[in-house]
Amino acid sequence: MTKFPALLAALSLPLLVSAQITPEIEWQRCLGGSGFEDVFSSAQTTDGGFIIAGATDSNNGQVTGFQGGASDFWVVKLDAAGNLQWQRTLGGSATDNIGEVQQTSDGGYIVAGSTSSNDGDVTGNNGNFDCWAVKLDAQGATEWQRTYGGSSSDVCWAVVVTLDGGYVLAGSTNSTDGDVTSNNGAADLWAVKIDPQGNILWQRTFGGNFGEIAFAADNTADGGVVLAGYAESNTGDVTGHNGLQDFWVVKLDADGDLEWQRCLGGSGIEIAFGVRQTSDGGYAVAGRSNSVDGDVTGVQGVSDYWVVRLNSAGDLLWQKTLGGSASDAGRHVYQSPDGGLVVIGSVGSEDGDVSTPLGGGDIWMVKLNDEGDLIWQKTMGGSGGESARSIFTTADGGYFVAGGTYSNDGDVSDNHGGGDLWVVKLGAEPTTVDEVGLNHQLSIYPNPVESNVTIDIPSLSAEHLSFRWQDESGRDVGSGLIPWSTVTDGSVTLSTKSLLPGVYVLWMEGRGWNGAARIIKVR
């Protein structure tokens, strides 16, 4: 079998991590007023646009209706091109902290967070901070609002629309009265199931003698929910605690009963900010870590992105730390259509895994394959500082990133002052490869491919061609020879039936000729 020259072997690494294969910015929008705005979640809507949940203390620019206090919920609807369709402020005269927004089956929206107000848009506060849920119609008008909690502090950071049309709110509680029926000590993780009208169906507290909280939640295919945040206890519902704060992942069934829980981390601090069920029935969890022991290996600085994959039973499959010598924190994780993971957050590092820093702290987007290998990474922002808390794949195969910015340069333009809500629409990941060092860019079709791919071949004086399939981690997953006699009308067809769905590089070589192409295998 023909061996590939050292040139191709040397090219394989830069080809796979080259900045030229990262998705490019199609458009970006700064949204806000002269005060402070930030993003906590976003989602694509059924009309192809976007809904964004943020916070504001402005009452000018694009913000109207601010109620006062430290901050209000700010809900923003954009069309598919990023144009503002409507915005709503929600709150009272105290502090209102938004957590998450999701579109509902009727085309409206469920918004959840926390409030210490008891006026303006807020009624029924039970004392201190309450969880606060607001149901909006498709145009942003309020249909109902409800507060949940007791006389102490109750906060909500996540909401999911359950398979039966209800909602699960997730956060923490310090109360032992009102809507809260039990507490294990200090702050407990708190999950509340409500019906489409906001009535409580069940509520559950989980924790130990110290503090537990959920920052993220996701539906599971069996009708339950998975929650992620941190645990400080090693008593009560919490077992296997490793140190100061651990990732805490909790799986509930459809009735809110605990199926399993996992503590993940080392002797330092781990906080999970994002969780998603993956297509194989397992779970991806992302956050930050500063440990160098226990479940954690490879931390490079003050703190790193920490990404873990669990199987369906919650057992650890792999873990990955990413970052540099400063403070870096992953905030959200999403599974891409090819089975890989995309993680978004913020970095203060300008070394290690982080390339092309822009200054002041950047949004950092990383793509991992399904085994945790880094495929590519991308920084976005300007000189003033950015962070991101939300990412998802858009209907056109690109990505939507939502966060906050203090910049008005670099990738950022039209900042309204202070910190603005910042959204970025990225295109799809390119399906061609960097041509540096190659003397031919393969022409391939179809792409994406199901079972067979056709490659145009130049006229060569060769007995045969050699080919090699390589996955995105750089591993060879197939190779062979193509007799020249099988080249018909300047093209050759290769079977892709043995390849699993994902992204691959096809390398080909003939006499004095070599080429490569990136191919997406589906089904």
Coordinates of C-alpha atoms in Angstrom, one line a residue:
M1 CA 0.0 0.0 0.0
T2 CA 1.3 3.4 -0.9
K3 CA 2.5 5.4 2.1
F4 CA 1.6 9.1 2.4
P5 CA 4.6 11.4 2.3
A6 CA 5.7 13.3 5.4
L7 CA 4.1 16.4 3.9
L8 CA 0.6 15.1 4.4
A9 CA 1.3 13.8 7.9
A10 CA 2.7 17.2 8.9
L11 CA -0.2 19.0 7.3
S12 CA -2.9 17.0 9.1
L13 CA -2.7 18.9 12.4
P14 CA -2.8 22.5 11.1
L15 CA -5.5 21.4 8.7
L16 CA -7.7 20.2 11.5
V17 CA -7.2 23.2 13.8
S18 CA -6.7 26.0 11.3
A19 CA -8.7 29.1 12.0
Q20 CA -10.0 28.9 8.4
I21 CA -12.3 26.0 9.3
T22 CA -14.0 27.9 12.1
P23 CA -17.4 29.5 11.3
E24 CA -17.3 33.1 10.4
I25 CA -19.4 36.0 11.8
E26 CA -22.3 36.8 9.5
W27 CA -23.7 39.6 11.6
Q28 CA -23.6 41.0 15.1
R29 CA -25.9 43.3 17.1
C30 CA -25.4 45.4 20.2
L31 CA -28.7 46.0 22.0
G32 CA -29.4 48.2 25.0
G33 CA -29.2 51.7 26.4
S34 CA -26.7 53.9 28.2
G35 CA -26.7 51.7 31.3
F36 CA -25.9 48.0 31.7
E37 CA -27.4 45.1 29.8
D38 CA -26.4 41.4 29.7
V39 CA -27.7 38.1 28.4
F40 CA -28.6 35.0 30.3
S41 CA -30.2 32.8 27.7
S42 CA -31.5 32.7 24.1
A43 CA -33.4 30.3 21.7
Q44 CA -34.3 30.1 18.1
T45 CA -38.0 30.7 17.5
T46 CA -40.3 28.9 15.1
D47 CA -40.4 31.8 12.7
G48 CA -36.6 31.6 12.2
G49 CA -35.9 34.5 14.5
F50 CA -34.5 34.6 18.0
I51 CA -35.7 35.3 21.6
I52 CA -33.2 36.6 24.2
A53 CA -33.5 36.8 27.9
G54 CA -31.3 39.5 29.5
A55 CA -31.1 42.1 32.2
T56 CA -31.1 45.9 32.0
D57 CA -30.9 49.0 34.2
S58 CA -31.4 51.4 31.2
N59 CA -34.4 53.4 30.2
N60 CA -33.2 54.8 26.9
G61 CA -31.8 53.6 23.6
Q62 CA -33.6 50.4 22.7
V63 CA -34.9 49.9 26.3
T64 CA -38.3 51.2 27.3
G65 CA -40.5 50.6 30.4
F66 CA -37.7 50.2 33.0
Q67 CA -39.4 49.8 36.4
G68 CA -36.5 50.9 38.6
G69 CA -34.4 49.1 41.1
A70 CA -31.1 47.4 40.4
S71 CA -32.3 45.6 37.3
D72 CA -35.3 44.4 35.3
F73 CA -35.9 41.4 33.2
W74 CA -35.3 42.3 29.5
V75 CA -36.8 40.1 26.8
V76 CA -35.9 40.9 23.2
K77 CA -37.3 39.4 20.0
L78 CA -35.2 39.5 16.8
D79 CA -36.1 38.4 13.3
A80 CA -33.9 36.0 11.3
A81 CA -31.7 38.9 10.1
G82 CA -31.1 40.2 13.6
N83 CA -33.6 43.2 13.4
L84 CA -35.4 44.2 16.6
Q85 CA -39.1 43.2 16.5
W86 CA -40.1 43.9 20.1
Q87 CA -38.7 44.3 23.6
R88 CA -40.2 44.1 27.0
T89 CA -39.0 45.0 30.4
L90 CA -40.5 43.1 33.4
G91 CA -40.0 43.8 37.0
G92 CA -40.7 46.1 39.9
S93 CA -38.9 48.7 42.1
A94 CA -36.4 46.3 43.6
T95 CA -34.1 43.7 41.9
D96 CA -35.3 41.4 39.2
N97 CA -32.7 38.9 37.9
I98 CA -33.7 36.9 34.8
G99 CA -32.6 33.3 34.3
E100 CA -33.9 31.7 31.1
V101 CA -36.5 32.0 28.3
Q102 CA -38.0 29.2 26.3
Q103 CA -40.6 29.3 23.5
T104 CA -43.8 27.5 24.3
S105 CA -46.0 25.3 22.1
D106 CA -48.5 28.1 21.6
G107 CA -45.9 30.4 20.1
G108 CA -45.5 32.4 23.2
Y109 CA -42.7 32.3 25.8
I110 CA -42.0 31.3 29.4
V111 CA -39.5 33.5 31.2
A112 CA -38.1 32.6 34.6
G113 CA -35.8 34.2 37.1
S114 CA -35.9 35.8 40.6
T115 CA -37.4 38.9 42.1
S116 CA -37.3 40.9 45.3
S117 CA -40.0 43.2 44.0
N118 CA -43.6 43.2 45.1
D119 CA -44.9 46.0 42.8
G120 CA -44.9 46.9 39.1
D121 CA -45.3 43.7 37.2
V122 CA -44.7 41.5 40.3
T123 CA -47.4 40.4 42.7
G124 CA -47.5 37.8 45.5
N125 CA -43.9 38.0 46.7
N126 CA -43.5 35.6 49.7
G127 CA -40.5 37.5 51.2
N128 CA -36.9 38.3 50.2
F129 CA -36.2 36.8 46.8
D130 CA -38.8 34.6 45.1
C131 CA -38.6 32.5 42.0
W132 CA -40.6 34.4 39.3
A133 CA -42.2 33.0 36.2
V134 CA -43.9 35.1 33.5
K135 CA -45.8 33.7 30.5
L136 CA -45.8 36.0 27.5
D137 CA -47.7 35.7 24.3
A138 CA -46.1 35.7 20.8
Q139 CA -45.9 39.5 20.8
G140 CA -44.5 39.8 24.3
A141 CA -47.7 40.7 26.2
T142 CA -48.0 39.2 29.7
E143 CA -50.6 36.4 30.0
W144 CA -49.8 35.6 33.6
Q145 CA -47.1 35.9 36.3
R146 CA -46.5 33.9 39.4
T147 CA -44.0 34.0 42.3
Y148 CA -42.8 30.9 44.1
G149 CA -41.0 30.5 47.4
G150 CA -41.0 31.2 51.1
S151 CA -39.9 33.9 53.6
S152 CA -36.2 33.4 52.9
S153 CA -34.2 33.6 49.6
D154 CA -35.5 31.5 46.6
V155 CA -33.9 31.9 43.2
C156 CA -34.5 30.5 39.8
W157 CA -31.8 30.2 37.0
A158 CA -33.3 27.7 34.6
V159 CA -36.7 26.7 33.0
V160 CA -37.5 23.9 30.7
V161 CA -40.7 23.2 28.8
T162 CA -41.6 19.6 29.6
L163 CA -42.9 17.0 27.2
D164 CA -46.4 17.3 28.7
G165 CA -46.6 21.0 28.1
G166 CA -45.7 22.1 31.6
Y167 CA -42.6 23.8 33.0
V168 CA -39.9 22.9 35.5
L169 CA -38.2 25.8 37.3
A170 CA -34.8 25.1 38.8
G171 CA -32.5 27.1 41.2
S172 CA -32.2 27.0 45.0
T173 CA -34.1 27.8 48.2
N174 CA -33.2 28.8 51.7
S175 CA -36.8 28.8 52.8
T176 CA -38.7 26.2 54.9
D177 CA -42.2 27.7 54.5
G178 CA -44.6 29.0 51.9
D179 CA -44.2 26.9 48.8
V180 CA -41.2 25.1 50.2
T181 CA -42.0 22.1 52.3
S182 CA -38.5 20.8 53.4
N183 CA -34.9 21.9 53.6
N184 CA -31.8 19.9 54.3
G185 CA -29.8 22.8 55.6
A186 CA -28.5 26.1 54.2
A187 CA -29.4 26.4 50.5
D188 CA -31.0 23.4 48.8
L189 CA -31.3 22.8 45.1
W190 CA -35.0 23.5 44.3
A191 CA -37.0 22.2 41.4
V192 CA -40.7 23.2 40.8
K193 CA -43.0 21.7 38.3
I194 CA -45.9 24.0 37.2
D195 CA -48.7 23.5 34.7
P196 CA -49.3 25.7 31.7
Q197 CA -51.2 28.2 33.9
G198 CA -48.5 28.4 36.5
N199 CA -50.0 26.2 39.2
I200 CA -47.6 24.1 41.2
L201 CA -47.8 20.4 40.4
W202 CA -44.9 19.3 42.6
Q203 CA -41.8 20.8 44.2
R204 CA -38.6 19.1 45.4
T205 CA -35.6 20.1 47.5
F206 CA -32.3 18.3 47.3
G207 CA -29.1 18.8 49.2
G208 CA -27.2 18.4 52.4
N209 CA -26.0 20.5 55.4
F210 CA -24.2 23.1 53.3
G211 CA -25.2 24.7 49.9
E212 CA -26.5 23.3 46.7
I213 CA -27.9 25.1 43.6
A214 CA -28.9 24.4 40.0
F215 CA -27.8 26.8 37.3
A216 CA -29.0 24.7 34.3
A217 CA -31.6 22.2 33.3
D218 CA -32.6 20.1 30.3
N219 CA -35.4 17.8 29.3
T220 CA -34.6 14.1 29.0
A221 CA -36.1 11.7 26.5
D222 CA -37.9 9.7 29.2
G223 CA -40.0 12.7 30.3
G224 CA -37.7 13.7 33.2
V225 CA -35.2 16.5 33.7
V226 CA -31.5 16.7 34.4
L227 CA -30.2 19.6 36.5
A228 CA -26.6 20.8 37.0
G229 CA -24.9 23.3 39.3
Y230 CA -22.8 22.7 42.4
A231 CA -22.8 20.9 45.7
E232 CA -20.9 21.8 48.9
S233 CA -22.3 19.0 51.1
N234 CA -21.4 15.4 51.6
T235 CA -24.6 14.6 53.5
G236 CA -28.3 14.1 52.8
D237 CA -28.9 13.7 49.1
V238 CA -25.3 14.4 48.2
T239 CA -22.7 11.6 48.1
G240 CA -19.2 11.4 46.6
H241 CA -18.3 15.0 47.3
N242 CA -14.6 15.7 46.4
G243 CA -13.8 19.2 47.7
L244 CA -15.0 22.8 48.2
Q245 CA -17.6 22.8 45.4
D246 CA -18.3 20.1 42.9
F247 CA -20.2 19.8 39.7
W248 CA -23.5 18.4 40.9
V249 CA -25.6 16.6 38.3
V250 CA -29.1 15.5 39.4
K251 CA -31.5 13.3 37.3
L252 CA -35.2 13.5 38.1
D253 CA -38.0 11.4 36.7
A254 CA -41.3 12.9 35.4
D255 CA -42.7 13.0 38.9
G256 CA -39.7 14.9 40.3
D257 CA -38.2 11.9 42.2
L258 CA -34.5 11.5 42.4
E259 CA -33.1 8.8 40.1
W260 CA -29.4 9.5 40.6
Q261 CA -26.9 12.2 41.5
R262 CA -23.2 12.6 40.7
C263 CA -20.6 14.8 42.3
L264 CA -17.7 15.5 39.9
G265 CA -14.5 17.4 40.7
G266 CA -11.4 17.7 42.8
S267 CA -10.3 19.4 46.0
G268 CA -10.9 22.9 44.6
I269 CA -13.9 24.6 43.1
E270 CA -16.0 23.2 40.2
I271 CA -19.3 25.0 39.1
A272 CA -21.5 23.6 36.3
F273 CA -23.3 26.3 34.3
G274 CA -24.6 24.2 31.4
V275 CA -26.1 20.7 30.8
R276 CA -27.5 18.9 27.8
Q277 CA -28.7 15.4 27.2
T278 CA -26.8 14.0 24.2
S279 CA -28.1 12.0 21.3
D280 CA -26.8 8.7 22.8
G281 CA -28.9 9.2 26.0
G282 CA -25.9 10.5 28.0
Y283 CA -25.2 14.0 29.2
A284 CA -22.7 16.8 28.5
V285 CA -21.9 19.2 31.3
A286 CA -19.8 22.4 31.1
G287 CA -18.5 24.9 33.6
R288 CA -15.3 25.9 35.4
S289 CA -12.7 24.1 37.5
N290 CA -9.5 25.1 39.4
S291 CA -8.7 21.6 40.8
V292 CA -5.7 19.6 39.8
D293 CA -6.8 16.3 41.4
G294 CA -9.8 14.0 41.7
D295 CA -11.7 13.8 38.5
V296 CA -9.9 16.8 37.0
T297 CA -6.7 16.7 35.0
G298 CA -4.9 19.3 32.9
V299 CA -6.0 22.6 34.5
Q300 CA -3.6 25.3 33.2
G301 CA -4.3 28.4 35.2
V302 CA -6.5 30.2 37.8
S303 CA -9.5 28.3 36.4
D304 CA -10.3 26.5 33.1
Y305 CA -13.3 25.4 31.1
W306 CA -14.3 22.0 32.3
V307 CA -16.3 19.7 30.1
V308 CA -17.5 16.3 31.1
R309 CA -19.4 13.5 29.3
L310 CA -21.6 11.1 31.3
N311 CA -23.4 8.0 30.2
S312 CA -27.2 7.6 30.7
A313 CA -26.6 6.3 34.2
G314 CA -24.5 9.3 35.1
D315 CA -21.1 7.6 35.0
L316 CA -18.1 9.6 33.9
L317 CA -17.0 8.8 30.3
W318 CA -14.4 11.5 29.8
Q319 CA -13.4 15.0 31.0
K320 CA -11.6 17.8 29.3
T321 CA -10.0 21.0 30.7
L322 CA -9.4 23.9 28.3
G323 CA -7.9 27.3 28.8
G324 CA -4.7 29.2 29.7
S325 CA -2.9 30.7 32.6
A326 CA -5.7 33.2 33.7
S327 CA -9.3 32.7 34.6
D328 CA -11.6 30.9 32.0
A329 CA -15.1 29.6 32.5
G330 CA -17.4 27.6 30.3
R331 CA -21.0 28.8 30.5
H332 CA -23.1 26.8 28.1
V333 CA -22.8 23.5 26.1
Y334 CA -24.6 22.4 23.0
Q335 CA -24.4 19.2 20.9
S336 CA -23.8 20.0 17.2
P337 CA -25.5 17.9 14.5
D338 CA -22.3 16.0 13.8
G339 CA -22.3 14.7 17.4
G340 CA -19.5 17.0 18.7
L341 CA -19.9 19.5 21.5
V342 CA -19.7 23.3 21.2
V343 CA -18.9 25.1 24.5
I344 CA -19.1 28.9 25.0
G345 CA -18.0 31.1 27.8
S346 CA -15.4 33.7 28.6
V347 CA -11.6 33.7 28.8
G348 CA -9.1 36.0 30.5
S349 CA -6.2 33.9 29.2
E350 CA -4.1 34.8 26.2
D351 CA -2.0 31.6 26.1
G352 CA -2.5 27.8 26.4
D353 CA -5.4 26.7 24.3
V354 CA -6.5 30.2 23.6
S355 CA -5.3 31.8 20.3
T356 CA -5.8 35.3 18.8
P357 CA -7.0 37.0 22.1
L358 CA -8.7 40.4 21.5
G359 CA -8.1 42.0 24.9
G360 CA -10.0 42.6 28.1
G361 CA -11.5 39.1 28.2
D362 CA -13.2 37.5 25.2
I363 CA -16.0 35.2 24.3
W364 CA -14.4 31.9 23.6
M365 CA -16.0 29.2 21.5
V366 CA -14.6 25.7 21.4
K367 CA -15.6 22.7 19.3
L368 CA -14.9 19.2 20.6
N369 CA -15.5 15.9 19.0
D370 CA -17.5 13.2 20.7
E371 CA -14.4 11.9 22.5
G372 CA -13.4 15.3 23.9
D373 CA -10.6 16.2 21.5
L374 CA -10.3 19.9 20.6
I375 CA -11.2 20.4 16.9
W376 CA -11.2 24.2 16.7
Q377 CA -11.5 27.3 18.9
K378 CA -12.5 30.9 18.2
T379 CA -12.3 34.1 20.2
M380 CA -14.8 36.9 19.6
G381 CA -15.0 40.5 21.0
G382 CA -13.1 43.7 21.3
S383 CA -10.8 45.5 23.7
G384 CA -13.3 46.1 26.4
G385 CA -14.3 42.6 27.6
E386 CA -17.0 40.1 26.6
S387 CA -18.7 37.0 28.0
A388 CA -21.3 34.6 26.6
R389 CA -23.9 32.4 28.3
S390 CA -25.8 30.9 25.4
I391 CA -25.2 29.1 22.1
F392 CA -27.2 26.9 19.8
T393 CA -27.2 25.6 16.2
T394 CA -29.5 27.6 13.9
A395 CA -31.8 26.2 11.3
D396 CA -29.4 27.1 8.5
G397 CA -26.5 25.1 10.1
G398 CA -24.8 28.1 11.7
Y399 CA -24.5 29.2 15.3
F400 CA -26.1 31.9 17.4
V401 CA -24.1 33.2 20.4
A402 CA -25.6 35.5 23.0
G403 CA -23.7 37.4 25.7
G404 CA -22.6 40.8 26.9
T405 CA -20.0 43.3 25.7
Y406 CA -18.2 46.4 27.0
S407 CA -16.4 47.0 23.6
N408 CA -17.0 49.1 20.6
D409 CA -14.2 47.8 18.4
G410 CA -12.9 44.5 17.1
D411 CA -15.9 42.3 16.3
V412 CA -18.2 44.7 18.1
S413 CA -19.9 47.8 16.7
D414 CA -22.7 50.2 17.7
N415 CA -22.4 49.8 21.4
H416 CA -25.0 52.0 23.2
G417 CA -22.9 52.7 26.3
G418 CA -21.9 50.8 29.4
G419 CA -22.4 47.1 28.9
D420 CA -24.6 46.0 26.0
L421 CA -26.4 42.8 25.2
W422 CA -24.4 41.3 22.3
V423 CA -25.6 38.7 19.9
V424 CA -23.5 37.1 17.1
K425 CA -24.8 35.0 14.2
L426 CA -22.1 32.7 12.8
G427 CA -22.3 30.8 9.5
A428 CA -22.0 27.0 9.2
E429 CA -18.6 25.3 9.6
P430 CA -16.9 25.3 6.2
T431 CA -16.8 21.9 4.5
T432 CA -13.6 22.7 2.6
V433 CA -10.1 22.5 4.0
D434 CA -7.1 24.8 4.1
E435 CA -5.1 24.4 0.8
V436 CA -1.8 25.4 2.2
G437 CA 0.8 22.9 1.1
L438 CA -1.6 21.0 -1.2
N439 CA -1.5 21.4 -4.9
H440 CA -5.1 20.5 -5.5
Q441 CA -8.4 21.3 -3.8
L442 CA -10.6 18.3 -4.3
S443 CA -14.0 18.8 -5.9
I444 CA -16.5 16.5 -4.2
Y445 CA -20.2 15.9 -4.4
P446 CA -22.6 15.5 -2.8
N447 CA -21.6 17.1 0.4
P448 CA -23.1 16.3 2.9
V449 CA -23.0 12.7 1.8
E450 CA -25.0 9.6 2.8
S451 CA -23.5 6.5 1.1
N452 CA -21.2 7.5 -1.8
V453 CA -19.1 10.5 -2.7
T454 CA -17.7 11.4 -6.1
I455 CA -14.4 13.1 -6.5
D456 CA -13.1 14.9 -9.7
I457 CA -9.6 13.7 -10.5
P458 CA -7.1 15.6 -12.8
S459 CA -5.4 13.8 -15.7
L460 CA -2.5 11.9 -14.2
S461 CA 0.1 9.4 -15.4
A462 CA -0.3 7.0 -12.5
E463 CA -1.1 3.4 -12.0
H464 CA -3.3 4.1 -9.0
L465 CA -4.4 6.7 -6.5
S466 CA -4.2 6.3 -2.7
F467 CA -6.8 7.7 -0.3
R468 CA -7.2 8.0 3.4
W469 CA -10.2 9.0 5.6
Q470 CA -9.3 10.9 8.8
D471 CA -11.8 11.9 11.5
E472 CA -11.7 15.4 13.1
S473 CA -9.4 14.3 15.9
G474 CA -6.8 13.3 13.3
R475 CA -7.2 9.5 13.5
D476 CA -7.1 7.4 10.4
V477 CA -10.4 5.5 10.0
G478 CA -9.9 4.0 6.6
S479 CA -7.6 3.9 3.6
G480 CA -7.0 2.1 0.3
L481 CA -5.9 2.2 -3.4
I482 CA -7.9 3.2 -6.5
P483 CA -6.7 1.6 -9.7
W484 CA -6.4 4.2 -12.5
S485 CA -8.5 2.0 -14.7
T486 CA -11.6 2.7 -12.4
V487 CA -11.4 6.4 -13.0
T488 CA -14.3 7.2 -15.3
D489 CA -14.6 10.6 -17.1
G490 CA -12.2 12.2 -14.7
S491 CA -14.0 11.2 -11.6
V492 CA -14.0 8.3 -9.0
T493 CA -16.7 7.3 -6.5
L494 CA -15.9 6.1 -3.0
S495 CA -18.3 4.5 -0.5
T496 CA -18.8 6.2 2.8
K497 CA -21.1 3.5 4.2
S498 CA -18.5 2.4 6.8
L499 CA -18.2 5.9 8.3
L500 CA -20.3 7.0 11.2
P501 CA -22.1 10.3 11.0
G502 CA -19.7 13.1 11.5
V503 CA -17.0 15.3 9.8
Y504 CA -14.1 13.8 8.0
V505 CA -11.1 14.8 5.9
L506 CA -10.5 12.8 2.7
W507 CA -6.8 12.8 1.6
M508 CA -5.9 11.6 -1.9
E509 CA -2.6 11.3 -3.7
G510 CA -1.4 10.4 -7.1
R511 CA 1.9 10.8 -9.0
G512 CA 3.1 14.4 -8.2
W513 CA -0.4 15.3 -7.0
N514 CA -2.2 15.5 -3.7
G515 CA -5.4 17.0 -2.4
A516 CA -7.9 17.0 0.5
A517 CA -11.5 17.9 1.2
R518 CA -13.6 18.1 4.3
I519 CA -16.8 16.0 4.1
I520 CA -19.9 15.7 6.3
K521 CA -21.3 12.2 6.6
V522 CA -25.0 12.0 7.5
R523 CA -27.1 9.0 8.5

